[in-house]
């Protein structure tokens, strides 16, 4: 089933929509509705794709893809426009199509200046991230991987708060510096493959299985590892994240936590591990330690934060540590858990950032100490905040629990000690979220700013996100079925 | 010399006569016709080069080859764009008269001669013709003491470099007894020839600003009139690289590997580090040019067809990027500007199109997709790795990561800082049209570089 143009449409629709919105700065209402139409169309396209997901893995193309598109792009270098979708990229694309409307809604009223430009950047970001998740050619991947930084840089720098210029530059320079060596790594993989097979290609499916000289494999793997670790982010490459999150506008934070971090983890799964299984296996102990350090450290620091947004940002580091643990263990169950956890974290943390943004806009401050007693004044907002905070803490029945459980259960077989330590990391988020919820929602109010409850628009978005959280928490089997095939291909065993 | 020879040399003839006609016109109808005539002549020369069939036989030390036609086309377009970009600037500086367009066109002529040279003397004449034109152009803004200073500095250092080049050529002639380009091929143990090569390389390194022969670059970039720097940064650099390509293509790079390696390394490191500390836009771009030429030499020194093709490809992009950068800067800063980056604050919203061009140029120079800069960087580093230059490529990449900071600072100043008092000067379509064309080119070649890549591949084969 090579329904060719639908994947390209998924990438191009937001990009062209972004171009369309660029000159609409003077007409905010039109820009908003147009942006909403485009992200809705994109979501509709994803639903159309959903109809094409094969039941029980029938009708799959070789490599487990159910949609594939292959055209020459720069034949001079053997670069192809090769995009494909399997279960993993399907989930990631669905997440992208789901989070972007959230980003659009959160900036609906809060962005008052240069509205057209703002929404066009959100759309460019969506297109580029779609491109990352669908690319199967390394250069195409890298193209989107770096192009994505420009809209995020501008979002933080133009509409951000506080020390926005510094944070925007830090974000761009950190992530770019992390990736430049990956470009050399990509060329290196290509050249080794060229020397062995005589075929110039950058296509991931063809490059898998290339044998590298051991010393070279280590260096190449390190180049990829660095790029993905900065983006994921893994401790100690995480320092750009709290700054970027704190100073980004709400939509930027939502996209950053919901989507950008996932591209790093996705890179591990799609590229780094399949290309260099030997080096990955050799480095597993180190990566497990890094993942667990991330879990404990992120949660620990989150506990100490006094700024709402910074707290959620550090909690992301902890959660991405879990994702990394599942990837590093590389067992079928843990990998399934990691992919699922990427979706869970995207939705839950995206929603939390949206809520934090709403709180910040209403109160004019994000200091935790300034809040209190919200439950009486804004019951809907408080209820949803509590819901997502509990989901984030991994309460059973909600989505994060499923992911964390699968990751821990899967990893235990591969790494006893590290998994046992990681179990502590399950408790830590509970501590800081319960404390946060208490100080925010229940104690007596500490300042008397007027706090309106959620509008209908906000209730609908957050409510639907909550439903998805609940659905993923009690009935994740459909998603697990989707992941079965690709995970089996990656790890060589059924989950 | 036959009529056919003259016919094939027409692109050069058009450029030279164009310059003469502008000067003569000045005597009859003084005014601003010079720009228009010059642009037509430059584009005519480019069109002729594009359409003429390659005639292989060399006469008068000139040869019409795919290589020379490629460069003549590039130089014609770059010269025409610079002339158009100059129009508003000249009007603002009240620099009327024909000497500016005529000299600029003459510089274009020198560049085209370099690319068409088949003889060491002609190559030298071409290089000196274009440099001589730039001595004048750099100092042409008489009311601006910085311009005079830039002209003088360029003249003094350029004179020394010309002496190096000439003495190098003389030694090569003494060592081989020939003046054809093929004479530079080194045959074992010819010490005189090697010494000649050393001096020649120093002279050429001066032209393309490789460290340690780069000292003139930041000063001249900062002081010279902005449109002049646009041509100096594009056409003149491309001509220098064309000369390197011609010579290295004949001689191979094996015997020059170590000096070229060091030149590339030093240029990348020193250029990028120094650019980090600059507060003046044009000075920063001067150091950036040094670093960028380091990348090009990194690909050249592999001596492979891949490396040469990548260098050619990058030159095309490099010209477009710098036209965008200098065209943008020249049109954004007003009369009383001191050229600091901070003066661009908030202009992103006051002059959105011109600022977008400048920002695009910065992102392209930094090599970020979807701009063409990425395709260019990719082909350079691919050629370097394929040629086994792993150490150089890794260092180059790391310095490229550094360079992001100073390129982004310009973008951040344009869009993130509140506007200060200054507004951008008013410009006419003469500025906007070339800027629009280079911007489209930068985006188009970023998404679809295949066409130009094929051409560069054919030329270097």
Short mmCIF file of N, CA and C in Angstrom, two decimals, chain A residues 141-142 145 177-187 223-225 227-228 271:
data_model
loop_
_atom_site.label_atom_id
_atom_site.label_comp_id
_atom_site.label_asym_id
_atom_site.label_seq_id
_atom_site.Cartn_x
_atom_site.Cartn_y
_atom_site.Cartn_z
N UNK A 141 16.17 13.59 7.37
CA UNK A 141 15.96 13.69 8.81
C UNK A 141 16.72 14.87 9.38
N UNK A 142 17.99 14.96 9.00
CA UNK A 142 18.83 16.03 9.53
C UNK A 142 18.32 17.39 9.07
N UNK A 145 15.52 18.18 11.24
CA UNK A 145 16.04 18.22 12.60
C UNK A 145 16.60 19.59 12.93
N UNK A 177 24.94 22.76 18.46
CA UNK A 177 26.28 22.23 18.69
C UNK A 177 26.23 20.73 18.92
N UNK A 178 25.18 20.27 19.58
CA UNK A 178 25.05 18.84 19.78
C UNK A 178 24.93 18.10 18.47
N UNK A 179 24.28 18.74 17.49
CA UNK A 179 23.98 17.98 16.27
C UNK A 179 25.03 18.08 15.19
N UNK A 180 25.93 19.09 15.23
CA UNK A 180 26.82 19.25 14.09
C UNK A 180 27.67 17.99 13.86
N UNK A 181 28.11 17.38 14.96
CA UNK A 181 28.95 16.20 14.76
C UNK A 181 28.14 15.04 14.20
N UNK A 182 26.82 15.07 14.46
CA UNK A 182 25.98 14.01 13.88
C UNK A 182 26.02 14.09 12.36
N UNK A 183 26.12 15.31 11.81
CA UNK A 183 26.19 15.42 10.35
C UNK A 183 27.44 14.69 9.84
N UNK A 184 28.56 14.88 10.53
CA UNK A 184 29.76 14.14 10.13
C UNK A 184 29.54 12.65 10.31
N UNK A 185 28.84 12.28 11.40
CA UNK A 185 28.54 10.87 11.63
C UNK A 185 27.71 10.29 10.50
N UNK A 186 26.72 11.05 10.06
CA UNK A 186 25.86 10.59 8.97
C UNK A 186 26.71 10.36 7.72
N UNK A 187 27.57 11.35 7.41
CA UNK A 187 28.41 11.21 6.22
C UNK A 187 29.34 10.01 6.39
N UNK A 223 28.69 10.30 18.06
CA UNK A 223 28.23 11.51 17.39
C UNK A 223 26.70 11.57 17.40
N UNK A 224 26.07 10.42 17.10
CA UNK A 224 24.60 10.38 17.12
C UNK A 224 24.08 10.53 18.54
N UNK A 225 24.74 9.85 19.45
CA UNK A 225 24.31 9.85 20.85
C UNK A 225 24.30 11.28 21.39
N UNK A 227 23.98 14.13 19.78
CA UNK A 227 22.90 14.94 19.21
C UNK A 227 21.57 14.62 19.89
N UNK A 228 21.30 13.32 20.05
CA UNK A 228 20.00 12.93 20.61
C UNK A 228 19.95 13.21 22.11
N UNK A 271 17.29 5.54 14.84
CA UNK A 271 18.57 5.65 14.15
C UNK A 271 19.74 5.05 14.95
#
